[in-house]
Short mmCIF file of C-alpha atoms (C1' of nucleotides) in Angstrom, two decimals:
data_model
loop_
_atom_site.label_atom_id
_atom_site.label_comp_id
_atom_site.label_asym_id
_atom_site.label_seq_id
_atom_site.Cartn_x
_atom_site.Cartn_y
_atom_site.Cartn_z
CA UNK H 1 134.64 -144.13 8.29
CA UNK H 2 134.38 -144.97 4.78
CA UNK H 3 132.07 -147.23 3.36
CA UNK H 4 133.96 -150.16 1.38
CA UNK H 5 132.72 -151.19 -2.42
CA UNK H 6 133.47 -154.54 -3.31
CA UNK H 7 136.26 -153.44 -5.29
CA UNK H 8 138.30 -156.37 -5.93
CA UNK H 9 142.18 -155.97 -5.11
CA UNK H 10 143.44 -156.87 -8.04
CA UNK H 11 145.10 -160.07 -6.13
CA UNK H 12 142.17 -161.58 -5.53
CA UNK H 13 139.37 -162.67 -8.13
CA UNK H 14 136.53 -160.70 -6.07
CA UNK H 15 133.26 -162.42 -7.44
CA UNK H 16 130.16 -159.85 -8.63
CA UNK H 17 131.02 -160.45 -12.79
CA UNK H 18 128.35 -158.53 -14.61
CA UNK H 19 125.87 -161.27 -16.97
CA UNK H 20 126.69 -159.77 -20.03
CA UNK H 21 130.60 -159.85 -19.50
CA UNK H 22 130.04 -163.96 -18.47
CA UNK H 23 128.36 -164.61 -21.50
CA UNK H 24 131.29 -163.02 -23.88
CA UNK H 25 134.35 -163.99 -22.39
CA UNK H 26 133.80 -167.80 -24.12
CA UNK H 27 133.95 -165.64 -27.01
CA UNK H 28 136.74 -163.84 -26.25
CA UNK H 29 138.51 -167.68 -25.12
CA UNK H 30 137.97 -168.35 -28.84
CA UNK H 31 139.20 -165.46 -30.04
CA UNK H 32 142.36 -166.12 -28.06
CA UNK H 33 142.77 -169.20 -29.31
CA UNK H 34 142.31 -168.33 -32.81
CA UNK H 35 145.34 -165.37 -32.16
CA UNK H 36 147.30 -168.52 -31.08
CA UNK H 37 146.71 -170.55 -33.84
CA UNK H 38 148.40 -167.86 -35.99
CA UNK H 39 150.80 -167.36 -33.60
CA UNK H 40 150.21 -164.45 -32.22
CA UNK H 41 151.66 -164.01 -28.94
CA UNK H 42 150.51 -160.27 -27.69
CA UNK H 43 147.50 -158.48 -28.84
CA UNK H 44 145.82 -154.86 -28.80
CA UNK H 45 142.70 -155.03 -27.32
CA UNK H 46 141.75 -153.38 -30.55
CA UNK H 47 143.10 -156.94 -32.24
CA UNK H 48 141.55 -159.07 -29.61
CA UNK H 49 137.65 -156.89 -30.14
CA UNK H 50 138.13 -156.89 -33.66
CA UNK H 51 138.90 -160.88 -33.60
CA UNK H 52 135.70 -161.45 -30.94
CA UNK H 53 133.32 -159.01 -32.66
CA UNK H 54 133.31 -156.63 -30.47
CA UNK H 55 134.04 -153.02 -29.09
CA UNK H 56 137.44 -152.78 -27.77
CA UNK H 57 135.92 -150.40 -24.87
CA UNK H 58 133.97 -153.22 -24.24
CA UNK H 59 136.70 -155.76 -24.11
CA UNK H 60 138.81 -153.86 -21.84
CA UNK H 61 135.74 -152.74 -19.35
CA UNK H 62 135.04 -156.60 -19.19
CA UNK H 63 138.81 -157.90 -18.82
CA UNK H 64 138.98 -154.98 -15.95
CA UNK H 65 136.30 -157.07 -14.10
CA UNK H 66 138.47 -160.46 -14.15
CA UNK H 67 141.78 -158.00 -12.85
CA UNK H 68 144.21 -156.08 -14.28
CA UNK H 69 146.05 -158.84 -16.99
CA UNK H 70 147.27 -156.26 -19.36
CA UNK H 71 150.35 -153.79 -19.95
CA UNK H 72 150.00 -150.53 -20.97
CA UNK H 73 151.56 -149.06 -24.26
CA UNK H 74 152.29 -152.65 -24.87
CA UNK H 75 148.55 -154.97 -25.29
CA UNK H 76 148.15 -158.65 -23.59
CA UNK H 77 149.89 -161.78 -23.34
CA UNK H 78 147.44 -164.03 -25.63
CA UNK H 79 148.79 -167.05 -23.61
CA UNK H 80 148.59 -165.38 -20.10
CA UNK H 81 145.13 -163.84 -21.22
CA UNK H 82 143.68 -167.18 -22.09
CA UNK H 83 144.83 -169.00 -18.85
CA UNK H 84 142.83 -166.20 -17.00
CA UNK H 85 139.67 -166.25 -18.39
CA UNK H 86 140.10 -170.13 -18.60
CA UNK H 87 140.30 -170.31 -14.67
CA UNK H 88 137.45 -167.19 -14.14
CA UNK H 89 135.15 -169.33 -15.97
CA UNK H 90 136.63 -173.71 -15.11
CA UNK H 91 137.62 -173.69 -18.73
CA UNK H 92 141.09 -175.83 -16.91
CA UNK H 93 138.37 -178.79 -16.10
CA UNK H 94 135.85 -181.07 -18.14
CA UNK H 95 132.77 -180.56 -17.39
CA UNK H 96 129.93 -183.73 -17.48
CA UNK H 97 126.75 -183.01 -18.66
CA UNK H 98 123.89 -185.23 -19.11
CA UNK H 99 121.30 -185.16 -22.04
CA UNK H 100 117.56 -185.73 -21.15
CA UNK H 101 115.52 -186.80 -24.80
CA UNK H 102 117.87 -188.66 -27.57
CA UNK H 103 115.44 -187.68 -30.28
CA UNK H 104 116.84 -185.98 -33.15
CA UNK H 105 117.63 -182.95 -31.34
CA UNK H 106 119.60 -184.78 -28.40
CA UNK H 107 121.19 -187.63 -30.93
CA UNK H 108 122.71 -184.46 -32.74
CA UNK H 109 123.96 -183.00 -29.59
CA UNK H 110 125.61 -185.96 -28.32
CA UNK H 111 127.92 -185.80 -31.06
CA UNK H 112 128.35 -182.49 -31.57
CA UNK H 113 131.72 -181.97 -32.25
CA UNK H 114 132.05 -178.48 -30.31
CA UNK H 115 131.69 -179.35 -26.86
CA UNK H 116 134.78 -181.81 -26.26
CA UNK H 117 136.97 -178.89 -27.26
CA UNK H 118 135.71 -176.57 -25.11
CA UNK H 119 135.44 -178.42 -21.77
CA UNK H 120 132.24 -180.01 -22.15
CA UNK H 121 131.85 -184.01 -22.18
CA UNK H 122 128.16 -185.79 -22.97
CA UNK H 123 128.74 -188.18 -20.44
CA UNK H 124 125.04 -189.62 -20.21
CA UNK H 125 122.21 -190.30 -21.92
CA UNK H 126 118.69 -190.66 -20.97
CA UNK H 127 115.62 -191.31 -22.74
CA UNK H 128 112.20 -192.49 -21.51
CA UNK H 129 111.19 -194.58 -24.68
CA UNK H 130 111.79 -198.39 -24.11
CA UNK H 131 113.00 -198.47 -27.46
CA UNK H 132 115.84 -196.43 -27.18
CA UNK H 133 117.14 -197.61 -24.44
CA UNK H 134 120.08 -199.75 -24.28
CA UNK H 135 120.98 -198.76 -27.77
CA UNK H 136 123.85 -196.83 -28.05
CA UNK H 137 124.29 -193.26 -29.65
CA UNK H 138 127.78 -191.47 -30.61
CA UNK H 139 129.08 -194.88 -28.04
CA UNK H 140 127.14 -194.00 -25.47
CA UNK H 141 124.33 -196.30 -24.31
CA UNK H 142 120.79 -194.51 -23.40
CA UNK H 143 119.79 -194.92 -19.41
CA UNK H 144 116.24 -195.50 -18.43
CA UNK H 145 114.75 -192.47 -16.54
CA UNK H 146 114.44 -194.39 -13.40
CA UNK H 147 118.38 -194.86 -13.33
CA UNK H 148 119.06 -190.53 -13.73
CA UNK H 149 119.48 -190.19 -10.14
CA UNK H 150 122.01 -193.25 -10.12
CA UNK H 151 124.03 -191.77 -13.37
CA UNK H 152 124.33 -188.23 -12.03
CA UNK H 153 125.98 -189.26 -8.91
CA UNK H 154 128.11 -192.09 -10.17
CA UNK H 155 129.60 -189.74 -12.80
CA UNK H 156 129.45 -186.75 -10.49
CA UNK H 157 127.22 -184.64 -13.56
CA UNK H 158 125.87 -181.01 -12.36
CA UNK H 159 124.58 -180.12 -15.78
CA UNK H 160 121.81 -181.52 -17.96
CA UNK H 161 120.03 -180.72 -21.11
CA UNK H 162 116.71 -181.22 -22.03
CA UNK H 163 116.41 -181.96 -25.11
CA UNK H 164 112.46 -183.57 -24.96
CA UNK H 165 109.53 -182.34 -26.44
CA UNK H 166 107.54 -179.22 -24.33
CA UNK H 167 104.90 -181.29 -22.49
CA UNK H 168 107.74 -183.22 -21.19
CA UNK H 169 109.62 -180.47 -19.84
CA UNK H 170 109.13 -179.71 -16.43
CA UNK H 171 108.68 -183.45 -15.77
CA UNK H 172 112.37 -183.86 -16.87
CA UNK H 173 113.60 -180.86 -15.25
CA UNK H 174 111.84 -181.93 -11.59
CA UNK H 175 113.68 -185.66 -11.97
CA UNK H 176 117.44 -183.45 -13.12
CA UNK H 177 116.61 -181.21 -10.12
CA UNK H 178 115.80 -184.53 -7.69
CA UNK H 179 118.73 -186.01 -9.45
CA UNK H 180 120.97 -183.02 -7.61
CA UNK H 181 121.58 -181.29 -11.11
CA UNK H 182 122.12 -177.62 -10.37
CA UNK H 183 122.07 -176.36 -13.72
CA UNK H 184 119.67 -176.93 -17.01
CA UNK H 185 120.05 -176.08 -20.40
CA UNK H 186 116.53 -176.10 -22.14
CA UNK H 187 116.01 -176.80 -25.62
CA UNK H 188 112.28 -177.93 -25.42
CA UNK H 189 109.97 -174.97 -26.00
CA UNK H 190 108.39 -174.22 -22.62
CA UNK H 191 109.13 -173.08 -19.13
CA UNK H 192 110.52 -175.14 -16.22
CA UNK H 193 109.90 -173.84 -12.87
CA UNK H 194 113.03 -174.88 -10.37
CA UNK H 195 114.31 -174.47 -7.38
CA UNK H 196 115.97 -171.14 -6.53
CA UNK H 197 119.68 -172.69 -6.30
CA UNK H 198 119.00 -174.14 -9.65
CA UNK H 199 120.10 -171.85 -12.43
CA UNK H 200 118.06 -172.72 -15.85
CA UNK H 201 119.13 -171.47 -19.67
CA UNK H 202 116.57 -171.62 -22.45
CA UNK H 203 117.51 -171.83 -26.05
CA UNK H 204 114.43 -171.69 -28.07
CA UNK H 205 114.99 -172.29 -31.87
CA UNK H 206 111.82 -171.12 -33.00
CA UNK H 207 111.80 -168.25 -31.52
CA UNK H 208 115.31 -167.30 -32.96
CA UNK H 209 113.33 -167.20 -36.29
CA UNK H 210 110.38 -166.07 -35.47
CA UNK H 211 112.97 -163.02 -34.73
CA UNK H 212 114.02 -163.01 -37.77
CA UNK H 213 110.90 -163.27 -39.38
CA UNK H 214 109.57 -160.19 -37.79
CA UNK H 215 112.43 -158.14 -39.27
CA UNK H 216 111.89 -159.79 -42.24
CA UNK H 217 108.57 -158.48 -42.62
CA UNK H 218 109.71 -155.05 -41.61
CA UNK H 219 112.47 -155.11 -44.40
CA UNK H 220 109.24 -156.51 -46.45
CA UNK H 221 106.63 -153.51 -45.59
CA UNK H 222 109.55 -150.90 -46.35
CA UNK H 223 107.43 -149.39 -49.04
CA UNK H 224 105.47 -146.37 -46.91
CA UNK D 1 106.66 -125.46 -30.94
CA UNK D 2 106.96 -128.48 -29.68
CA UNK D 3 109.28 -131.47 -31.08
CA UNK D 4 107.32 -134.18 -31.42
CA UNK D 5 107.97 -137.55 -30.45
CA UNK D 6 107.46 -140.80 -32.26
CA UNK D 7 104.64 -141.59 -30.24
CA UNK D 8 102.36 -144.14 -32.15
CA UNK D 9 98.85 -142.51 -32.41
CA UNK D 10 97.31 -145.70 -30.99
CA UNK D 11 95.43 -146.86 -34.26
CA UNK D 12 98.37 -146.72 -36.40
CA UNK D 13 100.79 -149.39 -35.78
CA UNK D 14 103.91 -147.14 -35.37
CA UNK D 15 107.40 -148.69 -36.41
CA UNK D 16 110.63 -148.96 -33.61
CA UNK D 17 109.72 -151.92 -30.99
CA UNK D 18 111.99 -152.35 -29.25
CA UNK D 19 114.70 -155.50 -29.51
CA UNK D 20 113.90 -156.76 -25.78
CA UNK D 21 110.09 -156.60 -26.81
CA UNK D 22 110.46 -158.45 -30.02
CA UNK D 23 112.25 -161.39 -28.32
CA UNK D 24 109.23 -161.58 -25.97
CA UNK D 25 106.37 -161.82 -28.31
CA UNK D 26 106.67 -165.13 -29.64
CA UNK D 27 107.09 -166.40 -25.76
CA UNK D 28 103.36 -164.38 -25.52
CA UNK D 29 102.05 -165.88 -28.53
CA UNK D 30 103.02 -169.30 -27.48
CA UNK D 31 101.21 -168.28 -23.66
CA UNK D 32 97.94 -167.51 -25.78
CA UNK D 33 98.34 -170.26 -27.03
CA UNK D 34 98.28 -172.41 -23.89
CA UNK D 35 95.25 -170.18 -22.57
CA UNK D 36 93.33 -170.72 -25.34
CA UNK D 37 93.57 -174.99 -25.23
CA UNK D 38 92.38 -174.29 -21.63
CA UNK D 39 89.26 -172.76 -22.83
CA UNK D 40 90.26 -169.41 -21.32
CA UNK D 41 89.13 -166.11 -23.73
CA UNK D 42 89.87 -163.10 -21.38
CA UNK D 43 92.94 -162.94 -19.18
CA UNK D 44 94.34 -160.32 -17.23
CA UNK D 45 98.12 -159.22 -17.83
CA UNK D 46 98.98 -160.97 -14.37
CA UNK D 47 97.87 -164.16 -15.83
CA UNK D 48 99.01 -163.73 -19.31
CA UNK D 49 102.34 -162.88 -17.00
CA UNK D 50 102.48 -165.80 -14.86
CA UNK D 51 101.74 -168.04 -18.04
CA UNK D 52 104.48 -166.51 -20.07
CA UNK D 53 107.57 -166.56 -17.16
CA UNK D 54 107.44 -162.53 -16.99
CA UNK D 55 106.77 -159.60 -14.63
CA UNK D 56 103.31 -158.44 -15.54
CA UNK D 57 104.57 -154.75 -15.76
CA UNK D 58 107.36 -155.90 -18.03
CA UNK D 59 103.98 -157.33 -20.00
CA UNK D 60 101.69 -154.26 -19.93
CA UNK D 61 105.51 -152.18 -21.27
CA UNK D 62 105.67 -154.82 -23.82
CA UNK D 63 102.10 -154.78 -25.05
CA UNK D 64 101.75 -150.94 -24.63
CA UNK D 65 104.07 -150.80 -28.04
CA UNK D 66 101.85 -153.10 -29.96
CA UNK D 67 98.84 -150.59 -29.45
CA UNK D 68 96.05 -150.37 -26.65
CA UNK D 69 94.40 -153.97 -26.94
CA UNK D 70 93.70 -154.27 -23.64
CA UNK D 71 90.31 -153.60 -21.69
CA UNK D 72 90.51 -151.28 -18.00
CA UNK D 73 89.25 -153.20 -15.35
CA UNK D 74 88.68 -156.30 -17.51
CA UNK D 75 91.87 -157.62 -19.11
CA UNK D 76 92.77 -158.68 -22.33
CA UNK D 77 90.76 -161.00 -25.30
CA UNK D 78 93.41 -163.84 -25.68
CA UNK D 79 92.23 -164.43 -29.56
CA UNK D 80 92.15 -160.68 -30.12
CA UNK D 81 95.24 -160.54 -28.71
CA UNK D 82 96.85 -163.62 -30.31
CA UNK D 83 95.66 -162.08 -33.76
CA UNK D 84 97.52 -158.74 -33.01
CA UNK D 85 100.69 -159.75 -32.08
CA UNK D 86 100.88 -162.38 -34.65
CA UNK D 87 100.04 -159.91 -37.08
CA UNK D 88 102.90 -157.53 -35.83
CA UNK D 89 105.64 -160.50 -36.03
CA UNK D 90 104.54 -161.85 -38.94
CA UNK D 91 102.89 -165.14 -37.66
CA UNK D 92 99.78 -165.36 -40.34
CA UNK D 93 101.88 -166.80 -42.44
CA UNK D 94 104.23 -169.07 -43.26
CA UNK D 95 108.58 -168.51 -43.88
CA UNK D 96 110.55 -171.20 -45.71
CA UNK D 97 113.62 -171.46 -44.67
CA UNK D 98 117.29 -173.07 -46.46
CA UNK D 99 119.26 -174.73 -43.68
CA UNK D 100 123.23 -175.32 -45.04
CA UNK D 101 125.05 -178.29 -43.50
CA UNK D 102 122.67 -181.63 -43.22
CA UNK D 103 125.56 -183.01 -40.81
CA UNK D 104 123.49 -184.33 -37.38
CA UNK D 105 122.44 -180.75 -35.94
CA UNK D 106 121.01 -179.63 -39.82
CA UNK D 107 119.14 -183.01 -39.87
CA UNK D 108 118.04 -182.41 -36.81
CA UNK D 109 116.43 -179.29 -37.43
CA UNK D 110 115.07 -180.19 -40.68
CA UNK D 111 112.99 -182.77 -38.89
CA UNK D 112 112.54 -180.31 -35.67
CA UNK D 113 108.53 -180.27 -35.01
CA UNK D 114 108.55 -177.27 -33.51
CA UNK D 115 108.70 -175.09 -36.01
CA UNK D 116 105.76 -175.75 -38.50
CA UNK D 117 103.61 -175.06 -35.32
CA UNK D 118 105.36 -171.32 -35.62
CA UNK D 119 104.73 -170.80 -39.06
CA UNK D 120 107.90 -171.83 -40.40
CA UNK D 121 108.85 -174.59 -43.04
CA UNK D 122 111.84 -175.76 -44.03
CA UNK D 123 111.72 -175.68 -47.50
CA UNK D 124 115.28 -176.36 -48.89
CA UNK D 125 118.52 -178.48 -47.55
CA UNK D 126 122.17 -177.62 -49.22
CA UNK D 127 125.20 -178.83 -48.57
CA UNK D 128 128.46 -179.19 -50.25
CA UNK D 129 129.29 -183.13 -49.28
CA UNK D 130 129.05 -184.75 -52.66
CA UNK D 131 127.83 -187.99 -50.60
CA UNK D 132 124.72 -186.22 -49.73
CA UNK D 133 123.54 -184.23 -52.39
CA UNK D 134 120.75 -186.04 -53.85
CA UNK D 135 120.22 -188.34 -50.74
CA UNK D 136 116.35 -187.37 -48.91
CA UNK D 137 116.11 -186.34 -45.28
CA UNK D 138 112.98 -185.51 -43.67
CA UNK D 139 111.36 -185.52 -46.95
CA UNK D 140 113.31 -182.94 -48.33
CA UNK D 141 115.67 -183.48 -51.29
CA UNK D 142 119.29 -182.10 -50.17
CA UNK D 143 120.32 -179.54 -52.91
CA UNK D 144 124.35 -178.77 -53.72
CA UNK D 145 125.63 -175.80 -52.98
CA UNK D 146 125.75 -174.50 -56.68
CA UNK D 147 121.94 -174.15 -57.05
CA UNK D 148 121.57 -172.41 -53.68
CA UNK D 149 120.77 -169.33 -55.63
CA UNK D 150 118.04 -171.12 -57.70
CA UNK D 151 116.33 -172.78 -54.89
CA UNK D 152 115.95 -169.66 -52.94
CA UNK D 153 114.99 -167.88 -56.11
CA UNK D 154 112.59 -170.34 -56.71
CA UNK D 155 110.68 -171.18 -53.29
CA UNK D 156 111.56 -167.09 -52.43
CA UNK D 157 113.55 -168.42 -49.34
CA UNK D 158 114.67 -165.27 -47.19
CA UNK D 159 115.73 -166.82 -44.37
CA UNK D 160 119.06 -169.23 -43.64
CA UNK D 161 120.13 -171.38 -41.18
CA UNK D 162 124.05 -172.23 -40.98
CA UNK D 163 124.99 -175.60 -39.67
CA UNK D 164 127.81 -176.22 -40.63
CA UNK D 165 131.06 -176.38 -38.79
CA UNK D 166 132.87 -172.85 -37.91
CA UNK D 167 135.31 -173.57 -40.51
CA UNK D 168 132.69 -172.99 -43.24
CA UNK D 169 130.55 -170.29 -41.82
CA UNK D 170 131.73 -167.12 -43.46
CA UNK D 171 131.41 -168.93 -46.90
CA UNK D 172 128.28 -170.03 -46.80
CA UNK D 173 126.95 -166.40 -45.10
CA UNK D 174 128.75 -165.33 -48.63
CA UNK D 175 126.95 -167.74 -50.79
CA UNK D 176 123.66 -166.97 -48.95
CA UNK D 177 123.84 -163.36 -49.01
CA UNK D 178 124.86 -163.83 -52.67
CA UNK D 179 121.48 -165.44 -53.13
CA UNK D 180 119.72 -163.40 -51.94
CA UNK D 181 118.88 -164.42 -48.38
CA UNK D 182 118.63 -161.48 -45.76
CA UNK D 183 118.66 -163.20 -42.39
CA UNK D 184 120.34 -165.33 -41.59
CA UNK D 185 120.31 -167.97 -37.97
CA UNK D 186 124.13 -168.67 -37.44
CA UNK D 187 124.58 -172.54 -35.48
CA UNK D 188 128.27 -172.20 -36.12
CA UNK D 189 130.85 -171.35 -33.70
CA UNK D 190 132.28 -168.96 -35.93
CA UNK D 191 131.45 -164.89 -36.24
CA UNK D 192 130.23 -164.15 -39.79
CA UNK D 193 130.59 -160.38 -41.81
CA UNK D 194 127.38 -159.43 -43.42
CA UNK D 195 126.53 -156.57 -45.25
CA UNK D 196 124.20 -153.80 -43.27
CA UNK D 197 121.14 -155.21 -44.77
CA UNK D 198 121.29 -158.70 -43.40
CA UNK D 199 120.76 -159.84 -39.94
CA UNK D 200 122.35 -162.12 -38.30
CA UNK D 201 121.79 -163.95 -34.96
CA UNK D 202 123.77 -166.96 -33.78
CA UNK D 203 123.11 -169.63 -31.56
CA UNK D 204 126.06 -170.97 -29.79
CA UNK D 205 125.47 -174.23 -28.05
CA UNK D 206 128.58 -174.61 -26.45
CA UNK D 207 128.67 -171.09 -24.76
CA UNK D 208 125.30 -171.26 -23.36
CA UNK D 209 126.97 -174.72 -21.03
CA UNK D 210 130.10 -172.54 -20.63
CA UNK D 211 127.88 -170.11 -19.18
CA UNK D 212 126.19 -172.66 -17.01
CA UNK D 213 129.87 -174.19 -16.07
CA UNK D 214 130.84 -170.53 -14.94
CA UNK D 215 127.95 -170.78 -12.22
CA UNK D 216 128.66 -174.23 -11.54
CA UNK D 217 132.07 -173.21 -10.66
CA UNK D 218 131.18 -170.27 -8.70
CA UNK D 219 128.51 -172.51 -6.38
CA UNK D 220 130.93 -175.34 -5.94
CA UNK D 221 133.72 -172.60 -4.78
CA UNK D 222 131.09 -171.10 -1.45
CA UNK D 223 133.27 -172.37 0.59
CA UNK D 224 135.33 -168.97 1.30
"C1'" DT Q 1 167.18 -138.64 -19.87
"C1'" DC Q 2 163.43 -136.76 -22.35
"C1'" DG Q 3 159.75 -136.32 -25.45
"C1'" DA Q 4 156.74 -138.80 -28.70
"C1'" DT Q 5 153.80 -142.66 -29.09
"C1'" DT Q 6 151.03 -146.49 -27.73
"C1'" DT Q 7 147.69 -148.64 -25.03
"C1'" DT Q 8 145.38 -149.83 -20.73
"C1'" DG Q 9 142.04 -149.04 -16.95
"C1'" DA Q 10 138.36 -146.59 -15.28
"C1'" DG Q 11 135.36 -142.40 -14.44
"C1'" DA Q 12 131.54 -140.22 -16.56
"C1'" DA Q 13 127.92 -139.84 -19.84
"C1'" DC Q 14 124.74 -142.10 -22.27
"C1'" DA Q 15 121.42 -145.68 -23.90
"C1'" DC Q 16 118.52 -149.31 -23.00
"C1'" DG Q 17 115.62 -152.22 -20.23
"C1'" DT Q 18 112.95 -153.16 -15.98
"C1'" DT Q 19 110.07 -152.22 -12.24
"C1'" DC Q 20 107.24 -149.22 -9.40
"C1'" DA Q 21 103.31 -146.72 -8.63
"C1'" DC Q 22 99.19 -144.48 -9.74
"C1'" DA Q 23 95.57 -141.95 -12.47
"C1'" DA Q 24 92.19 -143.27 -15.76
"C1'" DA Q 25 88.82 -146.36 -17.43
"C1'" DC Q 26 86.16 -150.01 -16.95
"C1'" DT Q 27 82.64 -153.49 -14.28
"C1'" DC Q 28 79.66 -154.74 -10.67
"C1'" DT Q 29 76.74 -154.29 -6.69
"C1'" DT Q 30 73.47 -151.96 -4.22
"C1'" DA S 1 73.55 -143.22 -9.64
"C1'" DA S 2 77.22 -143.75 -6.78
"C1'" DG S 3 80.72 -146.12 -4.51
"C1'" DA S 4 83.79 -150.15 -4.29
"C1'" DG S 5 86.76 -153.01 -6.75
"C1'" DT S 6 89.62 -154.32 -10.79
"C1'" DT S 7 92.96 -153.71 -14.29
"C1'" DT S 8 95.20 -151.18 -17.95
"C1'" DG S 9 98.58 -147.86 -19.78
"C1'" DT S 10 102.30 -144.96 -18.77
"C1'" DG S 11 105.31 -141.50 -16.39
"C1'" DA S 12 109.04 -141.78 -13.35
"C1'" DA S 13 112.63 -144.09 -10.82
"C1'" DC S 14 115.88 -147.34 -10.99
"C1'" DG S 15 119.34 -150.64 -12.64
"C1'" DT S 16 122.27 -152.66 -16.07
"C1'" DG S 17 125.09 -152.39 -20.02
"C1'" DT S 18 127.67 -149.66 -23.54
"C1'" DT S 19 130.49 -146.17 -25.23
"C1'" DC S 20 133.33 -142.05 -24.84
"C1'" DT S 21 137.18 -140.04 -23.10
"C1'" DC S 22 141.47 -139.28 -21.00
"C1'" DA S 23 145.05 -139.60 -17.26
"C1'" DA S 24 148.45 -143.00 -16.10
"C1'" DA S 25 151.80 -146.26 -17.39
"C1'" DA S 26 154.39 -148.45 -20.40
"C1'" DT S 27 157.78 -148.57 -24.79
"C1'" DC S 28 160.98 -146.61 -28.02
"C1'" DG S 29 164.13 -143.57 -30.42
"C1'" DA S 30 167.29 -139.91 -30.15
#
DNA sequence: TCGATTTTGAGAACACGTTCACAAACTCTT
DNA sequence: AAGAGTTTGTGAACGTGTTCTCAAAATCGA
């Protein structure tokens, strides 16, 4: 008897997608729809890496994960292509998210212009200064914190940001959690501790320069 | 004979940390930090660990490239500590930054606290909107795009930030490179061509909730 | 129909990052 | 002074991600 690897038959979307290959196939949605836009119908995946930024090895190893969408000797069907990855990762469906903090940070993501046009709607607002609420930001009108709970479920949201300062944090993230938000996209700089079936994101801006900063002062000290 | 390795020598600070590492230290600075308002001077690496959200092995690998500032059997001096790796990243002094694009997410970070705590300072605004050139925001007098190479000349600015929309991007990474900048933080949805010398990292706010729709979608579909 | 050409899909090699596990180096108690 | 206990620093094992490479599968022209 053989043991059987999760090998997916090519039918059926078998789940197990590698981390790295999630977090690039938005990317490679993009690049699809830029190939559209100049209306390109089929595509390499040497003109689909190039157009994502990428190394066409690496394109194809991740597109063999999804299932086999392409033609040999001939490239992919931009339009077929895009469909695909659209369904592997509910690119077909809006998704609500709430923001937690309409400081400057939150204000400016509640009207960011990229989210609407790729799935995602700012469908809430909540704020725990008295001040803010009630008043309305990019037309939406900021919730107290005691009325999260009520918000999520009445708009059915499963994602929220917090966009508060640190100390705040983990306060915010144990009401989203209570709230029955299973995912979190952190902005404030500091660690949230959740629940296991919780899965948490951290984008920390200062960091991303401090980065840069170090290799800044590597370019700098270049001298020995 | 015997090839030898780039092994640092322990007392001299040898060059090649690696990328993983680098993104790490500024989460270990901001730990110190934390231990330090606590009142705490020595800390082992399981409690630098715990404070910092990492594997304490993962710690003692990550510190072990810095040099040997820890103490067998006792632990590790959290201001010795705190000096070294800010020393190695470059945090003992300050970086001024140039943010393009005062639209809501550049006004946002221009007035961001979180960032003069980490030794940088936004020190210039540009955009190319003739309605805001001139106009003050967060104290800071938004510059047009003509006299970006003066005003990082001037303030010796060698760090951007682009926030402006995707359409845009790749023109102002021209304009900054032009200038002289060489690194550059990327907020646009848009991939930008550098020359070798500059780096680049981007921050894409709407793939980091695509990413979190993805596992949304996969919980909601354990049903099968 | 056949050979030349193109391009995918995937095995294999490689590179990078993480975790384990333990000797070495230190403190403390007796 | 010696043994017990603690904690670092690092070699080794492991796991994940990337890149190379090429057989297989398709197209196209003659």
């Amino acid at each position: 008897m053989t043991i059987l690897r999760n090998r997916p038959s090519a039918g059926s979307p078998e789940r197990g997608i590698p981390d790295a290959t999630v977090a690039r196939l938005p990317v490679y949605l993009r690049a699809l729809n830029a190939l559209t836009e100049q209306g390109i119908g089929t595509c390499s995946s040497n003109d689909l890496a190039a157009q994502a930024g990428v190394n066409p090895a690496k394109l194809r190893k991740d597109l063999s994960h999804l299932g086999s969408y392409g033609t040999r000797g001939v490239g992919y069907d931009v339009e077929y292509l895009r469909y695909q990855i659209a369904l592997e990762i509910g690119q077909n469906q809006d998704w609500d998210v709430v923001i937690v903090g309409v400081g400057n940070l939150g204000s400016a993501l509640s009207a960011y212009q990229g989210f609407s046009t790729r799935g995602i709607r700012v469908a809430a607002l909540v704020d725990s200064n008295p001040e803010r609420i009630g008043t309305t930001i990019s037309g939406i009108e900021v919730s107290a914190m005691a009325d999260l709970k009520k918000v999520v479920a009445e708009r059915e949201i499963s994602i929220g940001i917090i966009a508060t300062p640190g100390e705040a944090a983990q306060e915010v993230a144990d009401r989203l959690v209570e709230a029955g938000i299973t995912s979190i996209l952190n902005f404030a700089p500091a660690l949230v501790q959740v629940p296991d079936n919780v899965d948490v994101r951290k984008v920390d801006l200062s960091i991303e320069l401090q980065i840069l900063a170090y290799h800044e002062q590597r370019k700098a000290g270049e001298a020995s």
